[in-house]
Amino acid sequence: MKKNALSVTRENDFAGWYQQLISEADLAEESGVRGCMVMRPWGYGIWERVQFLMDQRIKQAGHENCYFPLFIPLSYFAKEAEHVDGFAKEMAVVTHHRLMKDEEDGLVVDPDAKLEEPLVVRPTSETVIGTAFARWVQSWRDLPVMINQWANVVRWEMRTRMFLRTSEFLWQEGHTAHADREEAMEETLNILELYRSFSEEVLAMPVIAGEKPENERFPGADATYSIEAMMQDGKALQAGTSHFLGQTFSKAQNIRFQDKEGQFQFAYTTSWGTSTRLIGGVIMTHGDDDGLRVPPLIAPYQIVVIPMLRDKPEDEAVLDYCQELTKELTQLKAFDETVRVKLDKTGAKASNKRWGWVKKGAPLILEIGPRDVSEGNVSMIRRDALYKENGKLDSHILAKGDFVGQAAGLLEDIQSRLHGEASERLNSNITRGFSEFSELEAFYKENKKYPGWLEVQWCRATGEELDQIEERLKKLKLTFRNVPQDAAPVDGNCIFTGKPAVERILVGKAY
Amino acid sequence: MKKNALSVTRENDFAGWYQQLISEADLAEESGVRGCMVMRPWGYGIWERVQFLMDQRIKQAGHENCYFPLFIPLSYFAKEAEHVDGFAKEMAVVTHHRLMKDEEDGLVVDPDAKLEEPLVVRPTSETVIGTAFARWVQSWRDLPVMINQWANVVRWEMRTRMFLRTSEFLWQEGHTAHADREEAMEETLNILELYRSFSEEVLAMPVIAGEKPENERFPGADATYSIEAMMQDGKALQAGTSHFLGQTFSKAQNIRFQDKEGQFQFAYTTSWGTSTRLIGGVIMTHGDDDGLRVPPLIAPYQIVVIPMLRDKPEDEAVLDYCQELTKELTQLKAFDETVRVKLDKTGAKASNKRWGWVKKGAPLILEIGPRDVSEGNVSMIRRDALYKENGKLDSHILAKGDFVGQAAGLLEDIQSRLHGEASERLNSNITRGFSEFSELEAFYKENKKYPGWLEVQWCRATGEELDQIEERLKKLKLTFRNVPQDAAPVDGNCIFTGKPAVERILVGKAY
């Protein structure tokens, strides 16, 4: 029986598998600082690819990058009540600006260096960016303002999990201001679509895009939309959100302009973000019991060349051959970009290198020994199809020229196969057709370990009625995910209230 | 007489000119948060180019990017005494993790949410990265470790100035660990050379690379090297530093490995950084009384196309022509990259647009009116040579095809002319040949407004002797810059102590 590269399997312990994968694939590690991780080169390299490709799309859609301060004066938060309620519970606060040496206690905070006004480490930047917008926007001619920033943010989470929920994380946050409601709503939905297509096309991670119910909205938003991805354990991961903020923030921060008729109006604003959480999504979408499988578009290296060195005279020829091969491959283009190739010359044993790259999830791994050199071949492993049916490693021997000719196509094929596999999982794990809550309960109890998602018809409840529904779901450890944009029309009653249904909504366990 | 685009000139008020340029060129603005600025799209766009090109070189030199936590537990600082002394005076400290609503005072810091251990917002990351290195390095096989991170850091500066000295700034910090002293020193100097060539080739900003005297070292370093650029007011800007840390940090943080003989050794470490300060250097190197002149390699847009629209029927033809031109230009390559072209379709008056882009410093500005369209021409302004000798704007009319054929060459020419101009200034403003301190004093008193830099021979004083020399220089508002790598050999005595000179050192006013 085949033995996998990770000792913990998804089937036995999904959470343990996730942690082990992150460690074995050199993605990240605990930092020693509460709730903060160190992103190691392979993990950060994936993030750099995500950033690069997301940034292109954000700019293409008409946004420009800026950079706003890390610190937000406490008084900025006081302006927007709902927003405060949403974030005040979990923020890091800077109160002093100096340390000092104390004879007894060593290094301590200098009590004389207290700030006049405490500074909050940004949990998100609506307040500080809104203040800038208020300076920038005077006339309708100044609108729309469409900006984005790549930054670190801090939320003081009680329970943290690498990539999914860390005290500090990296993200992009877009902020726009518009002259009218329609344009702001169009922007909100354009970004939702940008996130959806990015997730599908770049991360090979299928998602459902839709609106969140009222009580899952961003604090202060009039509407929040999300993309939700299905992890291999059937849980949902909210992978990106786009908020229509209406005039809430423009009124709190006085983002006002004179319209064409000379009347003062408050602008309509939006905000939207995706974060390093996406990498958690990639892991739980594409990882297997041998480690990660990185979609070629975001793989820091798409092809890894391993010379099988044995401290013997023929090593030189092997290395030369590998260098030549690496050079040839580096001339190729895949996905309209130069192919990223790594020649792994480190001193480790060749089989350790192979399994190292398998765990990291490099899409194509080439192993070159003296026999490959003399026969002009390469031995190739596809990370997305590692084993033969008999459980043996599926290493393909190809003429070098043939491989070079096929490499770009193989990478594109792997990207598409990973997406296909994940799409099938998503599509086959949404259960529909519940006409009463009791049916949902029964289904859930029968399928407790792997319920997937449930799509139900409901009345778009709000306020207390919604709270009550949420309580009922919470008992089953379920939450509302979103109202899918492309769901079928309704044809019955709300399974929670019995009122006429107005839309369909997804329910599931979530990260 | 020609009237310049900025109302404050360099000659009349260099500091005022600097501030006005930053504002008029849309580079940055005060944020309302003490000492922190907002980087606006054009300023951040320049930083993105700096990042992109610097990152390539850093990776080319064998480093990988990682990301380490923003917060550093106070106890990490306590381990390295000198380092603490250098930084403890100016650090933002997080002491609480929650706000609360108080009936009387509104939103306040929740006194019950005090952290057990205060967290320092990183002023630099030697301590937290060293802790990671201690985990990563066990054997000589694990060395060298060569990493870099792009991050924000915070130093609580009393007097701030945009780009040059802000409480929060963006930078890259490289950190490496090596098995022996020689390799670590080689790395330190390789990076110094990387910074030097980057500054010259990419920023078109000539610099002098050399070693800092003992008391200007990074806290905890065995040696600090810098690149120093000469601003147009003759002051020096330290634009990048590379530190040989010896075993100071490896001993404090226990970065230990087993060598080939099985003996435990402490590693030798280095660290090095450049920051958004480089943009301040670019401004004060290349700005003129009409605003910024951005070297083409780092210009977010290298060519700006302005359609001269007049709300008339011929506007459509002008716009079509501009669109076609933009498309053609976007197919070009300059400096081995796709040329970055902006078609400015905003509703502003054409002359306002022209002067807007002049102030921003776009290298080539094209203005297209109906006559250009009918004659198949473009009207071109070179930002590096804005005026004719008679003081009139030097707008060149070229056949469209000719311009397209020349554009890449023009950009390369502008890059090189900017560098040439700045090099001449640097070279002609270093005064040598002082044989006694009194001569230096006399020179300085005669040339108080614009002394440039002085290169003197000295004895490489240390300790108290060095302190005394510094005091004498300080009275003249001068400081040591560095010991140029390629200075001429010594041939006399130290002008400060009369002892035999061992090297030459630069002295100047500095930012």
Short mmCIF file of N, CA and C in Angstrom, two decimals, chain A residues 29-33 36-42 44-45 48 52 55 59 64-74 76-78 81 84-85 88-101 107-109 115 118-122 128 131-132 135-136 147 150 152 154 156 158 168 170 301 342, chain B residues 29-33 36-42 44-45 48 52 55 59 64-74 76-78 81 84-85 88-101 107-109 115 118-122 128 131-132 135-136 147 150 152 154 156 158 168 170 301 342:
data_model
loop_
_atom_site.label_atom_id
_atom_site.label_comp_id
_atom_site.label_asym_id
_atom_site.label_seq_id
_atom_site.Cartn_x
_atom_site.Cartn_y
_atom_site.Cartn_z
N GLU A 29 4.96 29.37 9.74
CA GLU A 29 5.19 28.75 11.04
C GLU A 29 4.76 29.72 12.13
N GLU A 30 4.57 29.19 13.33
CA GLU A 30 4.26 30.05 14.46
C GLU A 30 5.47 30.96 14.70
N SER A 31 5.19 32.21 15.09
CA SER A 31 6.29 33.18 15.20
C SER A 31 6.79 33.38 16.62
N GLY A 32 6.04 32.88 17.58
CA GLY A 32 6.37 33.20 18.97
C GLY A 32 5.64 34.47 19.43
N VAL A 33 5.07 35.20 18.47
CA VAL A 33 4.28 36.39 18.82
C VAL A 33 2.81 35.98 18.71
N CYS A 36 0.40 35.64 15.58
CA CYS A 36 1.06 36.07 14.34
C CYS A 36 1.92 34.94 13.79
N MET A 37 1.93 34.81 12.47
CA MET A 37 2.74 33.75 11.87
C MET A 37 3.91 34.34 11.11
N VAL A 38 4.90 33.52 10.85
CA VAL A 38 5.96 33.88 9.91
C VAL A 38 5.61 33.23 8.58
N MET A 39 5.50 34.01 7.53
CA MET A 39 5.30 33.42 6.21
C MET A 39 6.67 33.12 5.62
N ARG A 40 6.90 31.83 5.38
CA ARG A 40 8.19 31.39 4.85
C ARG A 40 8.22 31.56 3.32
N PRO A 41 9.42 31.40 2.71
CA PRO A 41 9.54 31.76 1.30
C PRO A 41 8.49 31.13 0.36
N TRP A 42 8.19 29.85 0.53
CA TRP A 42 7.25 29.24 -0.41
C TRP A 42 5.84 29.81 -0.21
N TYR A 44 5.10 32.76 1.18
CA TYR A 44 5.09 34.16 0.79
C TYR A 44 5.19 34.29 -0.73
N GLY A 45 5.91 33.35 -1.35
CA GLY A 45 6.01 33.36 -2.81
C GLY A 45 4.65 33.18 -3.46
N GLU A 48 2.91 36.44 -3.13
CA GLU A 48 3.42 37.41 -4.12
C GLU A 48 2.75 37.20 -5.48
N PHE A 52 0.43 39.89 -7.28
CA PHE A 52 0.78 40.37 -8.62
C PHE A 52 -0.42 40.26 -9.57
N ASP A 55 -3.45 42.41 -8.33
CA ASP A 55 -3.15 43.82 -8.53
C ASP A 55 -3.38 44.23 -9.99
N LYS A 59 -6.06 47.11 -11.02
CA LYS A 59 -5.67 48.29 -11.80
C LYS A 59 -6.43 48.33 -13.12
N GLU A 64 -6.30 52.84 -8.53
CA GLU A 64 -4.89 53.17 -8.33
C GLU A 64 -4.51 52.81 -6.90
N ASN A 65 -3.26 52.41 -6.71
CA ASN A 65 -2.80 52.08 -5.37
C ASN A 65 -2.30 53.31 -4.62
N CYS A 66 -2.57 53.33 -3.33
CA CYS A 66 -2.10 54.37 -2.42
C CYS A 66 -1.57 53.66 -1.18
N TYR A 67 -1.10 54.46 -0.22
CA TYR A 67 -0.79 53.88 1.07
C TYR A 67 -1.19 54.84 2.18
N PHE A 68 -1.96 54.31 3.13
CA PHE A 68 -2.49 55.10 4.24
C PHE A 68 -1.88 54.63 5.55
N PRO A 69 -1.94 55.48 6.59
CA PRO A 69 -1.25 55.14 7.84
C PRO A 69 -1.75 53.87 8.54
N LEU A 70 -0.80 53.20 9.17
CA LEU A 70 -1.06 52.03 10.00
C LEU A 70 -1.89 52.38 11.22
N PHE A 71 -1.67 53.59 11.73
CA PHE A 71 -2.32 53.99 12.98
C PHE A 71 -3.55 54.85 12.72
N ILE A 72 -4.59 54.58 13.46
CA ILE A 72 -5.81 55.38 13.34
C ILE A 72 -6.14 55.96 14.71
N PRO A 73 -6.19 57.30 14.81
CA PRO A 73 -6.51 57.90 16.11
C PRO A 73 -7.86 57.38 16.61
N LEU A 74 -7.94 57.14 17.88
CA LEU A 74 -9.15 56.58 18.47
C LEU A 74 -10.39 57.40 18.10
N TYR A 76 -11.21 58.79 15.44
CA TYR A 76 -11.77 58.49 14.11
C TYR A 76 -12.83 57.40 14.22
N PHE A 77 -12.61 56.48 15.14
CA PHE A 77 -13.55 55.37 15.29
C PHE A 77 -14.85 55.82 15.93
N ALA A 78 -14.70 56.82 16.79
CA ALA A 78 -15.86 57.28 17.54
C ALA A 78 -16.93 57.85 16.60
N ALA A 81 -20.67 54.78 14.70
CA ALA A 81 -21.05 53.95 15.83
C ALA A 81 -21.08 52.45 15.52
N VAL A 84 -17.68 50.94 15.04
CA VAL A 84 -17.01 50.74 16.32
C VAL A 84 -17.46 49.46 16.96
N ASP A 85 -18.79 49.28 17.02
CA ASP A 85 -19.32 48.08 17.67
C ASP A 85 -18.73 46.83 17.04
N ALA A 88 -14.42 47.28 17.83
CA ALA A 88 -13.78 47.73 19.07
C ALA A 88 -13.29 46.57 19.94
N LYS A 89 -13.93 45.43 19.77
CA LYS A 89 -13.60 44.32 20.66
C LYS A 89 -12.27 43.66 20.37
N GLU A 90 -11.68 43.96 19.24
CA GLU A 90 -10.52 43.17 18.85
C GLU A 90 -9.42 44.00 18.18
N MET A 91 -9.05 45.10 18.83
CA MET A 91 -8.07 45.97 18.22
C MET A 91 -6.84 46.14 19.09
N ALA A 92 -5.67 46.20 18.45
CA ALA A 92 -4.44 46.49 19.19
C ALA A 92 -4.32 48.00 19.32
N VAL A 93 -4.02 48.47 20.54
CA VAL A 93 -3.99 49.90 20.79
C VAL A 93 -2.60 50.34 21.27
N VAL A 94 -2.04 51.31 20.55
CA VAL A 94 -0.76 51.90 20.95
C VAL A 94 -1.06 53.03 21.93
N THR A 95 -0.47 52.94 23.11
CA THR A 95 -0.72 53.96 24.13
C THR A 95 0.53 54.72 24.51
N HIS A 96 1.72 54.16 24.21
CA HIS A 96 2.99 54.78 24.63
C HIS A 96 3.98 54.78 23.47
N HIS A 97 4.96 55.68 23.55
CA HIS A 97 5.91 55.77 22.45
C HIS A 97 7.36 55.60 22.88
N ARG A 98 7.58 55.02 24.02
CA ARG A 98 8.96 54.85 24.47
C ARG A 98 9.09 53.74 25.49
N LEU A 99 10.24 53.07 25.50
CA LEU A 99 10.57 52.13 26.57
C LEU A 99 11.61 52.80 27.46
N MET A 100 11.83 52.23 28.61
CA MET A 100 12.90 52.74 29.47
C MET A 100 13.46 51.58 30.29
N LYS A 101 14.66 51.81 30.83
CA LYS A 101 15.24 50.77 31.68
C LYS A 101 14.90 51.06 33.12
N LEU A 107 13.73 46.24 31.17
CA LEU A 107 13.13 47.07 30.13
C LEU A 107 11.61 47.15 30.33
N VAL A 108 11.09 48.35 30.45
CA VAL A 108 9.64 48.53 30.67
C VAL A 108 9.13 49.68 29.80
N VAL A 109 7.81 49.80 29.72
CA VAL A 109 7.20 50.92 29.02
C VAL A 109 7.41 52.17 29.88
N LEU A 115 0.83 58.57 25.03
CA LEU A 115 0.30 59.37 23.93
C LEU A 115 -0.92 60.15 24.41
N PRO A 118 -4.77 57.71 22.19
CA PRO A 118 -4.36 56.36 21.80
C PRO A 118 -4.51 56.16 20.29
N LEU A 119 -3.65 55.34 19.73
CA LEU A 119 -3.72 55.03 18.31
C LEU A 119 -4.07 53.57 18.13
N VAL A 120 -5.06 53.32 17.30
CA VAL A 120 -5.47 51.96 17.02
C VAL A 120 -4.68 51.45 15.83
N VAL A 121 -4.15 50.23 15.92
CA VAL A 121 -3.51 49.63 14.75
C VAL A 121 -4.64 49.19 13.82
N ARG A 122 -4.64 49.67 12.58
CA ARG A 122 -5.80 49.51 11.70
C ARG A 122 -6.31 48.06 11.62
N VAL A 128 -9.80 56.01 8.23
CA VAL A 128 -8.68 56.88 7.87
C VAL A 128 -8.71 57.23 6.38
N THR A 131 -11.43 59.88 5.78
CA THR A 131 -10.94 61.21 6.14
C THR A 131 -10.16 61.83 4.97
N ALA A 132 -9.36 60.99 4.29
CA ALA A 132 -8.64 61.49 3.11
C ALA A 132 -9.63 61.82 1.98
N ARG A 135 -11.06 65.15 2.19
CA ARG A 135 -10.18 66.22 1.68
C ARG A 135 -10.17 66.25 0.16
N TRP A 136 -10.22 65.06 -0.45
CA TRP A 136 -10.03 64.97 -1.90
C TRP A 136 -11.28 65.34 -2.70
N ILE A 147 -9.54 53.76 -5.22
CA ILE A 147 -8.19 53.42 -4.79
C ILE A 147 -8.13 52.06 -4.08
N TRP A 150 -2.39 47.74 -0.51
CA TRP A 150 -1.87 46.47 -0.01
C TRP A 150 -1.25 46.77 1.34
N ASN A 152 -0.85 45.54 5.87
CA ASN A 152 -1.08 44.63 6.99
C ASN A 152 -2.18 45.23 7.87
N VAL A 154 -4.58 44.39 11.68
CA VAL A 154 -4.52 43.64 12.94
C VAL A 154 -5.90 43.53 13.56
N TRP A 156 -7.52 41.53 16.93
CA TRP A 156 -7.08 40.74 18.07
C TRP A 156 -7.94 39.51 18.26
N MET A 158 -9.22 35.82 19.25
CA MET A 158 -8.98 34.97 20.41
C MET A 158 -8.40 33.63 19.99
N GLU A 168 -2.35 39.43 12.97
CA GLU A 168 -1.95 40.31 11.87
C GLU A 168 -2.13 39.52 10.58
N LEU A 170 -2.09 40.01 5.98
CA LEU A 170 -1.83 40.87 4.84
C LEU A 170 -3.07 40.85 3.94
N TYR A 301 7.47 28.57 -8.31
CA TYR A 301 8.14 27.85 -9.39
C TYR A 301 7.13 26.88 -9.97
N LYS A 342 12.88 26.32 -11.37
CA LYS A 342 13.89 26.28 -10.31
C LYS A 342 14.80 25.08 -10.54
N GLU B 29 0.66 63.43 1.14
CA GLU B 29 0.08 64.52 1.91
C GLU B 29 0.08 64.13 3.38
N GLU B 30 -0.07 65.13 4.23
CA GLU B 30 -0.21 64.86 5.66
C GLU B 30 -1.49 64.06 5.87
N SER B 31 -1.45 63.13 6.80
CA SER B 31 -2.58 62.22 6.97
C SER B 31 -3.52 62.62 8.10
N GLY B 32 -3.08 63.53 8.94
CA GLY B 32 -3.86 63.79 10.14
C GLY B 32 -3.40 62.90 11.29
N VAL B 33 -2.62 61.88 11.00
CA VAL B 33 -2.07 61.01 12.04
C VAL B 33 -0.62 61.44 12.24
N CYS B 36 2.68 60.59 10.19
CA CYS B 36 2.42 59.62 9.13
C CYS B 36 1.87 60.35 7.91
N MET B 37 2.28 59.91 6.73
CA MET B 37 1.78 60.55 5.52
C MET B 37 0.87 59.59 4.76
N VAL B 38 0.09 60.15 3.86
CA VAL B 38 -0.65 59.35 2.89
C VAL B 38 0.15 59.39 1.60
N MET B 39 0.53 58.25 1.07
CA MET B 39 1.18 58.23 -0.24
C MET B 39 0.09 58.17 -1.30
N ARG B 40 0.04 59.21 -2.13
CA ARG B 40 -0.98 59.28 -3.16
C ARG B 40 -0.54 58.48 -4.40
N PRO B 41 -1.47 58.26 -5.35
CA PRO B 41 -1.17 57.32 -6.44
C PRO B 41 0.16 57.58 -7.17
N TRP B 42 0.48 58.82 -7.49
CA TRP B 42 1.72 59.04 -8.25
C TRP B 42 2.95 58.73 -7.39
N TYR B 44 2.98 56.72 -4.72
CA TYR B 44 3.02 55.28 -4.44
C TYR B 44 3.40 54.51 -5.70
N GLY B 45 2.98 55.04 -6.86
CA GLY B 45 3.34 54.40 -8.14
C GLY B 45 4.85 54.40 -8.34
N GLU B 48 6.15 51.71 -6.11
CA GLU B 48 5.91 50.38 -6.70
C GLU B 48 6.98 50.03 -7.72
N PHE B 52 9.56 47.01 -7.38
CA PHE B 52 9.61 45.98 -8.42
C PHE B 52 11.05 45.76 -8.89
N ASP B 55 13.37 44.57 -5.96
CA ASP B 55 13.04 43.18 -5.62
C ASP B 55 13.71 42.21 -6.61
N LYS B 59 16.37 39.38 -5.42
CA LYS B 59 16.16 37.95 -5.70
C LYS B 59 17.29 37.40 -6.55
N GLU B 64 15.39 35.29 -0.77
CA GLU B 64 13.97 34.98 -0.91
C GLU B 64 13.17 35.88 0.03
N ASN B 65 11.97 36.22 -0.38
CA ASN B 65 11.13 37.07 0.47
C ASN B 65 10.33 36.25 1.47
N CYS B 66 10.18 36.80 2.66
CA CYS B 66 9.37 36.22 3.73
C CYS B 66 8.53 37.34 4.31
N TYR B 67 7.73 36.99 5.32
CA TYR B 67 7.06 38.05 6.07
C TYR B 67 7.02 37.68 7.55
N PHE B 68 7.49 38.62 8.38
CA PHE B 68 7.58 38.42 9.82
C PHE B 68 6.62 39.36 10.53
N PRO B 69 6.28 39.05 11.79
CA PRO B 69 5.25 39.82 12.50
C PRO B 69 5.60 41.30 12.69
N LEU B 70 4.55 42.11 12.64
CA LEU B 70 4.62 43.55 12.93
C LEU B 70 5.00 43.81 14.39
N PHE B 71 4.53 42.92 15.27
CA PHE B 71 4.73 43.14 16.70
C PHE B 71 5.91 42.32 17.23
N ILE B 72 6.68 42.97 18.08
CA ILE B 72 7.81 42.29 18.70
C ILE B 72 7.66 42.38 20.21
N PRO B 73 7.57 41.21 20.88
CA PRO B 73 7.42 41.25 22.34
C PRO B 73 8.58 42.02 22.96
N LEU B 74 8.26 42.80 23.95
CA LEU B 74 9.26 43.64 24.61
C LEU B 74 10.49 42.84 25.04
N TYR B 76 12.01 40.50 23.64
CA TYR B 76 12.98 40.25 22.55
C TYR B 76 14.02 41.35 22.50
N PHE B 77 13.60 42.58 22.83
CA PHE B 77 14.52 43.71 22.78
C PHE B 77 15.52 43.67 23.92
N ALA B 78 15.04 43.13 25.04
CA ALA B 78 15.88 43.12 26.24
C ALA B 78 17.13 42.28 26.02
N ALA B 81 21.52 44.52 24.28
CA ALA B 81 21.57 45.78 25.00
C ALA B 81 21.82 46.99 24.10
N VAL B 84 18.85 47.90 21.98
CA VAL B 84 17.81 48.57 22.75
C VAL B 84 18.13 50.05 22.91
N ASP B 85 19.37 50.32 23.29
CA ASP B 85 19.75 51.72 23.50
C ASP B 85 19.50 52.54 22.25
N ALA B 88 15.14 52.15 21.75
CA ALA B 88 14.10 52.22 22.79
C ALA B 88 13.45 53.58 22.89
N LYS B 89 14.19 54.62 22.45
CA LYS B 89 13.66 55.96 22.64
C LYS B 89 12.54 56.33 21.68
N GLU B 90 12.33 55.55 20.68
CA GLU B 90 11.42 56.01 19.64
C GLU B 90 10.53 54.90 19.09
N MET B 91 9.88 54.15 19.98
CA MET B 91 9.09 53.03 19.52
C MET B 91 7.64 53.15 19.95
N ALA B 92 6.73 52.75 19.06
CA ALA B 92 5.31 52.71 19.41
C ALA B 92 5.04 51.39 20.14
N VAL B 93 4.34 51.47 21.27
CA VAL B 93 4.13 50.28 22.09
C VAL B 93 2.64 49.99 22.25
N VAL B 94 2.25 48.76 21.87
CA VAL B 94 0.88 48.31 22.06
C VAL B 94 0.76 47.74 23.46
N THR B 95 -0.15 48.28 24.23
CA THR B 95 -0.30 47.81 25.62
C THR B 95 -1.68 47.19 25.88
N HIS B 96 -2.66 47.48 25.00
CA HIS B 96 -4.03 47.01 25.22
C HIS B 96 -4.60 46.43 23.94
N HIS B 97 -5.63 45.61 24.07
CA HIS B 97 -6.18 44.97 22.89
C HIS B 97 -7.68 45.20 22.72
N ARG B 98 -8.21 46.22 23.37
CA ARG B 98 -9.65 46.45 23.24
C ARG B 98 -10.01 47.89 23.59
N LEU B 99 -11.05 48.41 22.94
CA LEU B 99 -11.63 49.69 23.35
C LEU B 99 -12.95 49.39 24.05
N MET B 100 -13.47 50.38 24.74
CA MET B 100 -14.80 50.21 25.33
C MET B 100 -15.50 51.56 25.35
N LYS B 101 -16.84 51.51 25.53
CA LYS B 101 -17.58 52.76 25.62
C LYS B 101 -17.74 53.14 27.07
N LEU B 107 -15.65 56.74 23.70
CA LEU B 107 -14.81 55.59 23.38
C LEU B 107 -13.44 55.72 24.06
N VAL B 108 -13.07 54.72 24.84
CA VAL B 108 -11.78 54.75 25.55
C VAL B 108 -11.11 53.39 25.49
N VAL B 109 -9.85 53.35 25.88
CA VAL B 109 -9.14 52.09 25.97
C VAL B 109 -9.70 51.30 27.16
N LEU B 115 -2.40 43.93 27.87
CA LEU B 115 -1.62 42.77 27.45
C LEU B 115 -0.68 42.36 28.56
N PRO B 118 3.85 43.90 26.87
CA PRO B 118 3.68 44.92 25.84
C PRO B 118 4.32 44.46 24.52
N LEU B 119 3.75 44.90 23.41
CA LEU B 119 4.28 44.56 22.09
C LEU B 119 4.78 45.85 21.43
N VAL B 120 6.00 45.77 20.95
CA VAL B 120 6.58 46.92 20.26
C VAL B 120 6.25 46.81 18.78
N VAL B 121 5.82 47.90 18.16
CA VAL B 121 5.63 47.90 16.71
C VAL B 121 7.02 47.97 16.09
N ARG B 122 7.35 47.02 15.25
CA ARG B 122 8.75 46.87 14.80
C ARG B 122 9.35 48.18 14.27
N VAL B 128 13.17 39.84 15.87
CA VAL B 128 12.16 38.81 15.60
C VAL B 128 12.64 37.87 14.50
N THR B 131 15.20 35.43 15.97
CA THR B 131 14.53 34.35 16.69
C THR B 131 14.13 33.23 15.72
N ALA B 132 13.66 33.63 14.53
CA ALA B 132 13.31 32.63 13.51
C ALA B 132 14.57 31.93 13.01
N ARG B 135 15.62 29.12 15.04
CA ARG B 135 14.86 27.88 14.79
C ARG B 135 15.33 27.19 13.51
N TRP B 136 15.66 28.00 12.51
CA TRP B 136 15.94 27.44 11.18
C TRP B 136 17.36 26.86 11.05
N ILE B 147 17.34 36.11 3.44
CA ILE B 147 15.95 36.50 3.23
C ILE B 147 15.79 38.03 3.23
N TRP B 150 9.52 43.01 2.61
CA TRP B 150 8.96 44.33 2.33
C TRP B 150 7.94 44.60 3.41
N ASN B 152 6.21 47.62 6.59
CA ASN B 152 6.15 48.93 7.22
C ASN B 152 6.85 48.85 8.58
N VAL B 154 7.98 51.39 12.21
CA VAL B 154 7.58 52.60 12.93
C VAL B 154 8.70 53.06 13.84
N TRP B 156 9.34 56.44 16.34
CA TRP B 156 8.61 57.60 16.83
C TRP B 156 9.45 58.86 16.74
N MET B 158 10.62 62.70 16.41
CA MET B 158 10.08 63.94 16.96
C MET B 158 9.76 64.93 15.85
N GLU B 168 5.83 56.27 10.48
CA GLU B 168 5.74 54.97 9.79
C GLU B 168 6.37 55.15 8.43
N LEU B 170 7.76 52.73 4.73
CA LEU B 170 7.82 51.44 4.04
C LEU B 170 9.26 51.18 3.66
N TYR B 301 4.03 56.26 -15.30
CA TYR B 301 3.80 56.39 -16.73
C TYR B 301 5.00 57.09 -17.33
N LYS B 342 0.04 56.59 -20.58
CA LYS B 342 -1.25 57.01 -20.01
C LYS B 342 -1.95 57.93 -21.00
#
